[in-house]
Amino acid sequence: MLKRTILTAAGLMAALTLMAQTVRLDINLKKAGAPIQPTMYGIFFEDINYAADGGLYGDMVKNRSFDFPYALTGWTAYGKIDVKDDGPFDRNPHYLRLNWSGHRDKFTGVENEGFFGIGLKEGEKYVFSVWARSNGGKLRIELVDNDSMTETQILTQGEITVTSSDWTKYKLELTSPVTIEDAHLRVELIGSVSVDIEHVSLFPKDTWKGREGGLRKDLAQALYDLHPGVFRFPGGCIVEGTDLDTRYNWKNSVGPVENRPVNENRWHYTFGYKLFPDYYTSYGFGFFEFFQLCEDFGCEPLPVVSCGLACQFQNDDPSAHVPVDELGPYIQDAIDLVEFANGDVTTTWGRVRAEMGHPEPFNMKLLAVGNEQWGEEYPEHLRPFVEALRKACPEIKIVGTSGPNSEGEQFDYLWPEMKKLGVDLVDEHFYRPESWFLAQGARYDSYDRKGPKVFAGEYACHGAGKKWNHFNASLLEAAFMTGLERNADVVHMATYAPLFAHVRGWQWRPDLIWFDNLRSVRSCSWYVQQLYSLYKGSNVLSLTWDGKPVTGAEGQQGLFASAVQDGSLIYVKVANTSSSPQRLEFSFDGLKKAEVVKAVSRVVYTSPDPDADNTLDDPQAIIPRTRIFQGEGKAVTASIDPMSFNIFVFER
Ligand code: AHR
């Protein structure tokens, strides 16, 4: 017993000794360092994990235009139905003819399953719409409870009389009496007169910014709350496609939604658990909606276009590479995209934008050519793009890539190639384990200051054996990001990836935001991204410990730190990745004789369980908290918790 007491006391002494070894962080206020770009922290959207249809895009009807390869995918049909293909929208030509079944007790109709069901909220309004034609035929529109086997399965209903034999859009507003995650939408023929139906939609009325046919509000809000400085879109591998035919073709994503042709998603075949893949994109969330969202967020749009190479992970067939001398249409697509975003309303694509309701240019300044390409074929394909873009739109900054790996042969080959081609930024990707993040605090300290700038375009800590969202992963991302911040002269943009995941339709994790048909949850990584945006500052300040940057290097006790200024405010970020508390002294250099620095506030992000994250049931389980922080002088002290990310705010 006595021995145990002695040991415990010794342990306590050791902890106190450790605490007593105050770490002095020297922050130099003499001179503001590199400016932090407004684009520094951003978002990267890709339609993976049902991020677009079934996610951010508000339409809850799957295969709304019957143009999936199997016209009735997502629908259950009963009675007498014909599938026709001479509809009013030439790029989505299929529609259904609902015919009288020949008997008053037999019914004809179709029921849509939505995306893992249709989520409805009690008292909320939903806008149903359909393109239809008939000589006075009638439709009954019902929202039904898929799990109910009784008459109460009909939650709400309404009727539409199709008065015109010309294709016309009909609308009906329905209010849900209940909250339900797995409703279905039923469209049933009433009476004996046939009705043709096409492009069936169901949107919440309450969308982001109240736009009709718009975006799911909670998900758009989660992006807005990140205060992104840049928005990369639409991918990712989806830009490249499984083959060239299924690459993301931006021209198919603009104009009236009814005529945006359905495209097979690059992630279609990647669900281990789905026997029948049905992942297509409606292009409903297309390039116009993307630019509009950037405008809402006040951030820079960063479109990515295909460089003529299909996804190299998925397809090494020679037909998946456009011969370099046949790249003309691809290059023209890139130039036309700039015209769509920025061109005068008298230009071909500027007019399309204006017709969509935005005559003012979107003022796009950045363009990435290719996603995660590698090999000699990438610079070969990129060269003609760079030459043509420099001539046609010299104002555009071009983003190239260093391939799928954070280091290694391809990375070492591609960076010099990107320099030779004179791209403005190079996109680096790293989905790496804890050990990598812990070792990369100084990654950018030695980068060439004269070459292209860095865009950390896709990254996330993928725990070794813990490939799911959890606090420790976000802590290591926070630690790593101190190195981005310290090197803001060379790192101009960074975006975590992927952004969204549906809990019932994901194929990749971790992800920044998870959702089901009713709710969404912001992960711990989301909060780290938000903290960096909120405390971005305007210029880097030098911060050292014993004359060295604090990068988690050997002997630095698992500490990572950086500092920025924002007018008279100073933000110091410190990640303590160790399991011990630490005592810090912030020592300010460069103050005038009588000048002092005052502690203003402090944000602490930590979790009792490093393996836990926020959940749909408990979305606020692990959120940053403010703590009292006082002190004044040329130096101020504070203690930090084990495994915590801290932001200290001072004023001078
Ligand atoms: O973010 C998921 C995928 O990771 C992207 O599509 C691709 O660029 C990378 O391989």
XYZ file of C-alpha atoms and ligand atoms in Angstrom:
662
model
C 0.000 0.000 0.000
C 2.785 2.330 1.038
C 4.760 1.454 -2.086
C 1.767 2.259 -4.239
C 1.334 5.627 -2.559
C 4.988 6.427 -3.152
C 4.705 5.442 -6.800
C 1.607 7.544 -7.275
C 3.324 10.493 -5.706
C 6.282 9.931 -8.000
C 3.942 9.873 -10.974
C 2.418 13.114 -9.804
C 5.842 14.665 -9.417
C 6.714 13.580 -12.935
C 3.541 15.155 -14.305
C 4.207 18.355 -12.381
C 7.796 18.419 -13.587
C 6.558 18.029 -17.138
C 4.061 20.819 -16.627
C 6.772 22.874 -15.001
C 8.893 22.697 -18.145
C 7.156 25.625 -19.698
C 7.465 25.744 -23.452
C 8.284 29.274 -24.543
C 6.798 30.155 -27.904
C 8.413 33.277 -29.347
C 6.100 35.275 -31.541
C 7.682 38.020 -33.518
C 5.456 41.018 -34.115
C 8.128 43.183 -35.727
C 7.151 42.361 -39.232
C 4.018 40.837 -40.756
C 4.948 37.822 -42.843
C 3.365 36.436 -45.998
C -0.236 37.319 -46.669
C -2.704 34.517 -46.195
C -4.659 34.137 -49.391
C -8.427 34.616 -49.190
C -8.597 31.216 -50.916
C -6.565 29.486 -48.221
C -9.269 27.246 -46.703
C -11.989 25.978 -48.972
C -14.242 23.127 -49.935
C -14.066 20.381 -52.517
C -17.320 18.939 -53.780
C -17.554 15.664 -55.648
C -20.616 13.556 -56.365
C -19.421 10.571 -54.353
C -21.361 9.001 -51.441
C -24.607 10.442 -52.919
C -23.354 13.967 -52.391
C -25.364 15.492 -55.266
C -28.536 13.562 -56.211
C -29.865 12.242 -52.916
C -27.777 14.830 -51.070
C -27.159 18.518 -51.664
C -29.419 18.668 -54.721
C -32.948 18.961 -53.368
C -34.862 16.667 -55.737
C -35.926 13.537 -53.885
C -37.002 11.525 -56.940
C -34.546 8.990 -58.322
C -34.522 8.582 -62.104
C -36.990 11.427 -62.461
C -36.850 11.430 -66.250
C -36.892 7.643 -66.805
C -33.548 7.939 -68.589
C -31.441 5.558 -66.529
C -30.443 2.640 -68.803
C -33.373 0.728 -67.302
C -36.219 3.201 -67.595
C -37.949 2.045 -64.432
C -34.949 1.926 -62.083
C -36.071 3.498 -58.817
C -39.741 3.030 -59.753
C -42.240 0.282 -59.082
C -44.827 0.166 -61.845
C -48.250 -1.438 -61.799
C -51.166 -1.611 -64.225
C -50.734 -0.755 -67.891
C -47.662 1.312 -68.625
C -45.746 1.999 -71.832
C -42.189 3.294 -71.819
C -41.837 5.746 -74.721
C -38.772 7.507 -76.075
C -39.976 10.419 -78.189
C -40.425 12.865 -75.317
C -40.128 16.637 -75.364
C -36.529 16.756 -74.082
C -34.238 15.399 -76.755
C -31.354 14.627 -74.387
C -33.664 12.789 -71.935
C -36.151 11.321 -74.390
C -37.916 8.717 -72.240
C -41.302 9.126 -70.607
C -44.159 6.921 -69.407
C -47.664 6.522 -70.726
C -50.115 5.583 -67.975
C -53.092 3.744 -69.486
C -56.438 2.700 -68.102
C -56.154 -0.887 -66.931
C -59.593 -1.693 -68.354
C -61.417 -2.219 -65.069
C -62.540 0.199 -62.348
C -60.881 -1.851 -59.608
C -57.540 -2.183 -61.321
C -55.025 0.619 -61.030
C -52.191 2.007 -63.074
C -49.396 3.956 -61.499
C -45.746 4.224 -60.502
C -44.070 4.596 -57.138
C -40.656 6.143 -56.619
C -38.366 4.941 -53.835
C -36.321 8.124 -53.642
C -32.742 7.843 -52.481
C -32.954 5.283 -49.679
C -36.480 6.605 -49.204
C -37.835 10.115 -49.254
C -37.400 12.197 -46.099
C -40.372 14.336 -45.059
C -40.767 16.624 -42.075
C -44.013 17.265 -40.244
C -45.664 20.508 -41.341
C -43.155 21.126 -44.149
C -44.280 21.839 -47.672
C -43.062 19.899 -50.704
C -43.377 20.901 -54.325
C -44.301 18.092 -56.678
C -43.991 18.751 -60.405
C -44.447 16.726 -63.546
C -44.366 17.365 -67.256
C -47.515 15.783 -68.677
C -49.874 15.686 -71.618
C -53.342 14.231 -72.025
C -56.833 14.987 -73.206
C -58.153 15.726 -69.778
C -56.743 12.691 -67.924
C -56.204 12.903 -64.165
C -53.389 11.980 -61.810
C -53.454 11.322 -58.096
C -50.209 12.238 -56.356
C -49.550 10.569 -53.029
C -46.790 10.583 -50.461
C -46.898 7.208 -48.780
C -45.309 5.546 -45.782
C -43.282 2.735 -47.258
C -43.289 0.764 -44.035
C -47.025 0.862 -43.433
C -49.244 -1.936 -44.629
C -52.555 -0.261 -43.835
C -54.633 2.508 -45.361
C -52.785 4.964 -43.155
C -49.853 4.505 -45.482
C -51.137 7.440 -47.514
C -49.658 10.441 -45.764
C -51.019 13.119 -48.035
C -52.369 13.376 -51.542
C -53.568 15.719 -54.249
C -54.895 15.607 -57.792
C -53.788 17.087 -61.071
C -55.980 17.333 -64.173
C -53.870 17.301 -67.294
C -55.747 19.739 -69.435
C -53.409 20.070 -72.385
C -52.443 17.616 -75.065
C -49.170 19.563 -75.372
C -46.391 18.865 -72.921
C -46.933 21.204 -69.953
C -45.429 21.428 -66.477
C -47.925 20.872 -63.638
C -47.221 21.577 -59.991
C -48.768 20.585 -56.719
C -47.854 21.597 -53.179
C -48.127 18.911 -50.512
C -47.719 19.265 -46.745
C -46.417 16.323 -44.788
C -48.439 15.450 -41.676
C -45.546 13.457 -40.196
C -41.787 13.257 -39.999
C -40.614 10.188 -41.844
C -37.315 9.101 -43.348
C -38.532 6.495 -45.795
C -41.589 7.761 -47.649
C -42.320 6.979 -51.297
C -43.934 9.091 -54.010
C -46.832 7.586 -55.945
C -48.271 8.875 -59.208
C -51.479 7.100 -60.110
C -53.850 7.414 -63.015
C -57.440 8.290 -62.136
C -60.117 7.276 -64.637
C -59.840 5.958 -68.158
C -57.992 8.701 -70.061
C -54.268 8.003 -70.605
C -51.688 10.465 -69.333
C -48.061 10.800 -70.443
C -45.654 11.759 -67.660
C -42.061 12.985 -67.830
C -39.533 14.578 -65.456
C -41.235 13.911 -62.111
C -39.779 15.952 -59.235
C -40.329 16.462 -55.548
C -38.394 19.233 -53.806
C -38.738 20.660 -50.326
C -40.255 24.133 -50.585
C -37.797 25.397 -48.025
C -34.530 25.177 -49.932
C -31.238 27.031 -49.583
C -32.040 30.728 -50.222
C -35.636 29.681 -51.019
C -34.749 28.850 -54.636
C -37.367 26.778 -56.406
C -35.894 23.432 -57.360
C -32.940 24.324 -55.188
C -30.522 22.790 -52.720
C -31.112 21.012 -49.432
C -30.909 23.775 -46.884
C -29.081 22.116 -43.967
C -26.362 20.781 -46.257
C -25.796 24.086 -48.045
C -25.768 25.815 -44.656
C -23.062 23.422 -43.458
C -20.929 24.584 -46.373
C -21.705 28.245 -45.840
C -20.753 27.957 -42.162
C -17.290 26.828 -43.195
C -16.711 30.284 -44.720
C -14.894 28.738 -47.659
C -12.459 30.847 -49.628
C -12.384 28.531 -52.635
C -14.714 25.862 -53.997
C -13.317 23.048 -56.139
C -15.888 21.282 -58.324
C -16.985 18.748 -59.679
C -14.249 16.265 -58.693
C -12.244 14.147 -58.238
C -12.321 11.041 -60.370
C -15.818 11.975 -61.502
C -14.212 14.577 -63.769
C -12.369 11.792 -65.570
C -15.112 9.161 -65.731
C -14.790 5.393 -65.774
C -14.335 5.913 -69.495
C -14.246 9.057 -71.584
C -17.970 8.873 -72.345
C -18.877 9.063 -68.682
C -16.511 11.907 -67.784
C -18.158 14.974 -66.295
C -19.215 17.047 -69.273
C -19.948 20.534 -67.980
C -21.945 21.455 -71.079
C -24.474 18.786 -70.147
C -24.875 20.350 -66.708
C -26.255 23.730 -67.805
C -29.498 24.959 -69.349
C -32.977 23.709 -68.354
C -32.693 20.789 -65.930
C -35.128 18.705 -67.959
C -32.671 18.542 -70.814
C -29.483 17.792 -68.884
C -28.718 14.210 -69.898
C -28.331 11.629 -67.169
C -24.738 10.437 -66.748
C -23.396 7.273 -65.177
C -21.487 8.203 -62.042
C -17.805 7.226 -61.874
C -18.571 5.732 -58.438
C -21.472 3.663 -59.807
C -19.687 0.320 -59.553
C -17.866 0.951 -56.304
C -20.453 -0.100 -53.703
C -19.415 -3.374 -52.145
C -22.890 -3.985 -50.801
C -25.158 -3.007 -53.672
C -26.016 -5.830 -55.981
C -27.609 -3.548 -58.506
C -25.736 -0.292 -58.932
C -27.950 2.695 -59.667
C -25.688 5.700 -59.183
C -26.285 8.219 -61.946
C -26.085 11.965 -61.939
C -28.958 14.085 -63.136
C -26.583 17.077 -63.456
C -29.305 18.938 -61.518
C -26.529 20.386 -59.384
C -24.518 21.567 -62.330
C -22.103 24.303 -63.239
C -24.599 27.157 -63.017
C -25.661 26.066 -59.525
C -22.003 25.691 -58.573
C -21.085 29.218 -59.666
C -24.202 30.570 -57.963
C -23.262 28.831 -54.731
C -19.753 30.295 -54.912
C -21.379 33.683 -55.238
C -23.599 32.960 -52.208
C -20.525 31.948 -50.224
C -18.338 34.784 -51.494
C -15.620 32.340 -52.533
C -13.551 31.680 -55.643
C -14.873 29.005 -57.987
C -12.298 26.416 -59.016
C -13.707 24.228 -61.790
C -11.876 21.092 -62.855
C -12.098 19.890 -66.456
C -11.137 16.630 -68.082
C -7.717 16.634 -69.735
C -8.711 13.765 -71.995
C -7.651 10.946 -69.669
C -10.318 8.715 -68.125
C -9.798 7.660 -64.508
C -6.372 6.028 -64.513
C -7.225 3.936 -61.460
C -10.135 2.347 -63.252
C -9.232 2.236 -66.883
C -5.907 1.624 -68.589
C -7.426 0.781 -71.940
C -5.841 2.883 -74.717
C -9.320 4.022 -75.738
C -9.550 5.766 -72.357
C -6.920 8.311 -73.475
C -7.659 10.897 -76.126
C -4.703 11.087 -78.561
C -2.954 14.402 -77.947
C -3.622 15.624 -81.488
C -7.349 15.000 -80.974
C -7.676 17.064 -77.811
C -9.237 20.017 -79.656
C -12.819 19.541 -78.406
C -11.623 19.052 -74.827
C -9.560 22.229 -74.963
C -12.506 24.050 -76.477
C -14.684 22.802 -73.600
C -12.248 24.404 -71.161
C -12.222 27.708 -73.039
C -16.008 27.641 -73.363
C -16.331 27.123 -69.627
C -14.441 30.356 -69.049
C -16.842 32.003 -71.506
C -19.842 30.525 -69.675
C -18.548 31.957 -66.391
C -17.123 35.257 -67.540
C -18.223 35.974 -71.110
C -20.363 38.838 -72.212
C -24.040 38.044 -72.748
C -23.478 38.365 -76.483
C -21.111 35.374 -76.507
C -22.476 31.880 -77.096
C -21.931 30.593 -73.573
C -22.354 33.944 -71.850
C -25.822 33.988 -73.353
C -26.611 30.539 -71.913
C -25.630 31.878 -68.477
C -27.788 34.962 -68.986
C -30.748 32.836 -70.063
C -30.365 30.909 -66.839
C -30.870 34.145 -64.950
C -27.356 35.463 -64.397
C -26.330 38.073 -66.980
C -23.521 39.295 -64.730
C -20.287 37.327 -65.087
C -19.267 34.982 -62.296
C -15.719 36.284 -62.431
C -13.964 32.935 -62.449
C -10.188 33.171 -62.001
C -8.982 29.577 -61.537
C -9.193 26.438 -63.643
C -7.786 22.965 -62.970
C -7.032 20.741 -65.931
C -7.160 17.075 -65.000
C -7.719 15.613 -61.581
C -5.326 13.065 -60.201
C -3.467 12.112 -63.369
C -0.066 10.537 -63.583
C 2.568 9.308 -66.008
C 4.082 10.998 -69.013
C 0.665 11.207 -70.617
C -0.401 13.864 -68.145
C 2.125 16.589 -69.057
C 1.707 15.603 -72.708
C -2.041 16.184 -72.427
C -1.732 19.270 -70.261
C 0.690 21.132 -72.538
C -1.783 21.982 -75.335
C -4.345 23.096 -72.740
C -1.836 25.461 -71.145
C -0.805 26.895 -74.508
C -4.392 27.456 -75.628
C -5.643 28.803 -72.295
C -2.753 31.250 -71.964
C -3.751 32.693 -75.343
C -7.530 32.593 -75.013
C -7.862 33.592 -71.365
C -4.559 34.796 -69.922
C -6.319 36.032 -66.784
C -7.066 32.462 -65.666
C -4.693 30.749 -63.243
C -4.102 27.144 -64.217
C -3.944 24.327 -61.691
C -2.012 21.155 -62.551
C -1.587 18.049 -60.438
C 1.169 16.039 -58.769
C -0.829 12.804 -59.014
C -2.471 10.615 -56.404
C 0.456 10.305 -53.991
C 1.912 12.704 -51.489
C 5.470 11.654 -52.376
C 7.250 8.989 -54.404
C 8.147 8.422 -58.006
C 5.133 9.990 -59.697
C 5.103 12.936 -57.342
C 8.833 13.555 -57.912
C 8.329 13.296 -61.652
C 5.261 15.497 -61.918
C 6.306 18.497 -59.824
C 9.232 19.416 -62.136
C 6.976 18.789 -65.137
C 4.423 21.210 -63.708
C 7.168 23.785 -63.261
C 8.296 23.333 -66.849
C 4.762 23.867 -68.058
C 4.483 26.964 -65.897
C 1.185 26.130 -64.206
C 0.233 28.541 -61.441
C -0.643 25.986 -58.798
C -0.073 22.285 -58.252
C -2.782 20.152 -56.684
C -1.468 17.644 -54.122
C -3.543 14.829 -52.642
C -2.937 12.900 -49.461
C -5.207 10.466 -47.679
C -2.682 9.242 -45.153
C -2.452 7.614 -41.693
C -1.618 9.223 -38.361
C 2.127 8.595 -38.682
C 2.221 10.563 -41.935
C 0.367 13.549 -40.521
C 2.574 13.572 -37.429
C 5.671 13.629 -39.614
C 4.550 16.326 -42.043
C 4.464 19.447 -39.892
C 7.431 20.864 -41.774
C 6.373 19.563 -45.214
C 6.211 22.930 -46.914
C 9.046 24.672 -45.063
C 11.518 23.601 -47.732
C 9.361 24.054 -50.851
C 10.669 26.142 -53.699
C 9.399 29.680 -53.172
C 9.748 30.583 -56.846
C 7.788 27.724 -58.400
C 4.053 27.152 -58.712
C 2.024 27.557 -55.546
C 0.561 24.599 -53.677
C -3.072 23.595 -53.600
C -3.603 20.826 -51.035
C -6.683 19.796 -52.980
C -7.660 16.547 -51.285
C -6.552 15.423 -47.874
C -7.769 13.696 -44.747
C -6.209 11.657 -41.980
C -7.179 8.039 -42.603
C -6.406 6.318 -39.351
C -4.416 3.104 -39.619
C -7.110 0.518 -38.920
C -9.464 3.377 -38.088
C -10.696 4.574 -41.433
C -13.627 6.464 -40.050
C -14.261 9.934 -38.758
C -12.893 10.378 -35.266
C -11.516 13.130 -33.113
C -7.872 12.092 -33.229
C -7.861 12.214 -37.033
C -9.197 15.754 -36.917
C -6.618 16.721 -34.296
C -3.809 15.533 -36.561
C -5.330 17.430 -39.472
C -5.340 20.523 -37.253
C -1.712 19.883 -36.347
C -0.721 19.444 -39.983
C -2.579 22.612 -40.976
C -0.287 24.726 -38.797
C 2.311 23.894 -41.473
C -0.009 25.084 -44.235
C -0.550 28.310 -42.372
C 3.112 28.911 -41.592
C 3.852 28.445 -45.294
C 1.077 30.629 -46.608
C 3.557 32.223 -49.001
C 3.668 28.935 -50.928
C 0.418 27.200 -49.927
C -2.452 29.182 -51.381
C -5.379 26.798 -51.046
C -6.351 23.674 -49.124
C -9.519 21.591 -49.231
C -10.396 18.527 -47.142
C -11.983 15.593 -49.005
C -14.487 14.148 -49.521
C -17.143 16.586 -48.436
C -20.432 14.703 -48.076
C -21.660 11.181 -47.384
C -25.131 9.662 -47.099
C -25.170 7.208 -44.191
C -26.910 4.647 -46.377
C -25.036 5.277 -49.613
C -21.378 5.876 -48.985
C -18.385 4.193 -50.545
C -15.592 6.318 -49.057
C -14.883 7.541 -45.563
C -13.981 9.578 -43.573
C -15.979 12.515 -44.940
C -16.563 16.017 -43.710
C -20.365 16.009 -43.393
C -22.675 13.015 -42.987
C -26.404 13.015 -43.547
C -29.502 10.875 -43.827
C -32.760 11.899 -45.460
C -33.681 14.231 -42.605
C -30.589 15.173 -40.637
C -26.951 16.045 -41.065
C -23.933 16.080 -38.816
C -20.726 18.080 -38.962
C -17.744 15.886 -38.167
C -14.836 16.829 -35.898
C -12.830 17.468 -39.070
C -15.526 19.946 -40.102
C -14.984 21.892 -36.890
C -11.234 21.981 -37.476
C -11.780 23.342 -40.983
C -14.174 25.932 -39.650
C -11.773 27.038 -36.914
C -9.042 27.631 -39.465
C -11.427 29.705 -41.588
C -12.747 31.718 -38.669
C -9.239 32.471 -37.438
C -7.582 32.778 -40.825
C -5.931 36.139 -40.234
C -4.294 38.283 -42.861
C -0.544 37.604 -42.455
C 1.703 34.950 -41.032
C 3.750 35.764 -37.938
C 6.972 34.045 -37.065
C 6.519 31.627 -34.160
C 9.429 29.573 -32.838
C 10.501 27.447 -29.911
C 14.230 27.638 -29.277
C 14.592 29.328 -32.655
C 12.821 26.577 -34.589
C 9.333 26.359 -36.059
C 7.037 24.145 -34.006
C 6.329 21.224 -36.299
C 6.006 18.232 -34.003
C 9.667 17.467 -34.665
C 11.641 15.227 -32.331
C 11.945 16.804 -28.905
C 8.978 19.112 -29.491
C 6.668 17.061 -27.275
C 4.031 16.509 -29.962
C 3.408 20.219 -30.329
C 2.539 21.941 -33.605
C 1.981 25.706 -33.665
C 1.597 28.715 -35.917
C 0.566 32.333 -35.580
C -1.130 34.949 -37.718
C -2.207 38.509 -37.288
C -5.515 40.071 -38.143
C -5.345 43.840 -37.685
C -4.562 44.365 -34.021
C -5.478 40.758 -33.189
C -3.076 37.841 -33.030
C -4.260 34.236 -33.392
C -1.961 31.517 -32.141
C -2.906 27.949 -33.029
C -1.402 25.126 -30.977
C -2.118 21.438 -31.432
C -0.994 19.212 -28.588
C -0.907 15.710 -30.072
C 0.685 14.219 -26.957
C -1.181 12.596 -24.101
C 0.269 15.031 -21.551
C -0.904 18.503 -20.630
C 1.610 21.214 -21.481
C 2.375 24.635 -20.137
C 3.044 27.386 -22.633
C 4.454 30.848 -22.439
C 3.640 33.121 -25.355
C 6.448 35.583 -25.529
C 5.942 38.556 -27.823
C 8.863 40.205 -29.482
C 8.779 43.481 -31.368
C 6.446 45.398 -29.068
C 7.085 49.059 -28.347
C 8.578 49.797 -24.957
C 5.339 50.439 -23.086
C 3.231 48.203 -25.294
C 1.680 44.979 -23.974
C -0.346 42.148 -25.421
C -3.663 41.252 -23.851
C -5.303 37.826 -23.791
C -8.743 38.141 -25.387
C -10.208 34.652 -25.711
C -9.354 31.041 -26.201
C -10.994 28.188 -28.088
C -10.268 24.593 -27.089
C -11.137 21.569 -29.163
C -10.717 18.256 -27.414
C -12.562 15.022 -26.718
C -12.458 12.568 -23.819
C -12.609 9.775 -26.398
C -10.196 10.262 -29.313
C -11.984 7.538 -31.299
C -15.376 9.245 -31.091
C -17.010 11.748 -33.416
C -20.261 13.631 -33.662
C -23.202 11.530 -34.788
C -26.616 12.152 -36.312
C -28.139 11.406 -32.901
C -25.668 13.569 -31.037
C -24.373 16.111 -33.557
C -22.878 18.446 -30.971
C -21.094 15.813 -28.899
C -17.631 17.181 -29.673
C -17.581 20.861 -30.484
C -15.054 23.619 -29.827
C -15.545 25.439 -26.528
C -14.390 28.839 -25.427
C -12.510 29.061 -22.154
C -11.620 31.973 -19.973
C -8.212 33.263 -20.881
C -6.651 36.154 -19.054
C -3.300 37.797 -18.950
C -1.441 40.826 -20.129
C 2.152 41.771 -20.704
C 5.022 41.027 -23.014
C 4.430 37.377 -22.214
C 1.317 35.431 -21.276
C 1.096 31.852 -20.033
C -1.494 29.120 -20.465
C -1.838 25.371 -20.008
C -3.206 23.127 -22.681
C -4.975 19.791 -22.383
C -3.550 16.555 -23.698
C -4.737 15.843 -27.249
C -6.227 19.238 -27.860
C -6.310 21.896 -30.537
C -6.213 25.423 -29.171
C -6.610 28.869 -30.618
C -5.423 31.755 -28.463
C -6.575 35.237 -29.370
C -4.501 38.223 -28.261
C -4.765 41.913 -28.902
C -1.882 44.316 -29.039
O -12.048 12.037 -52.824
C -12.231 10.773 -53.370
C -11.297 10.493 -54.534
O -9.978 10.478 -54.091
C -11.282 11.528 -55.614
O -12.290 11.346 -56.520
C -9.949 11.331 -56.259
O -9.433 12.502 -56.789
C -9.114 10.738 -55.172
O -8.540 9.556 -55.574
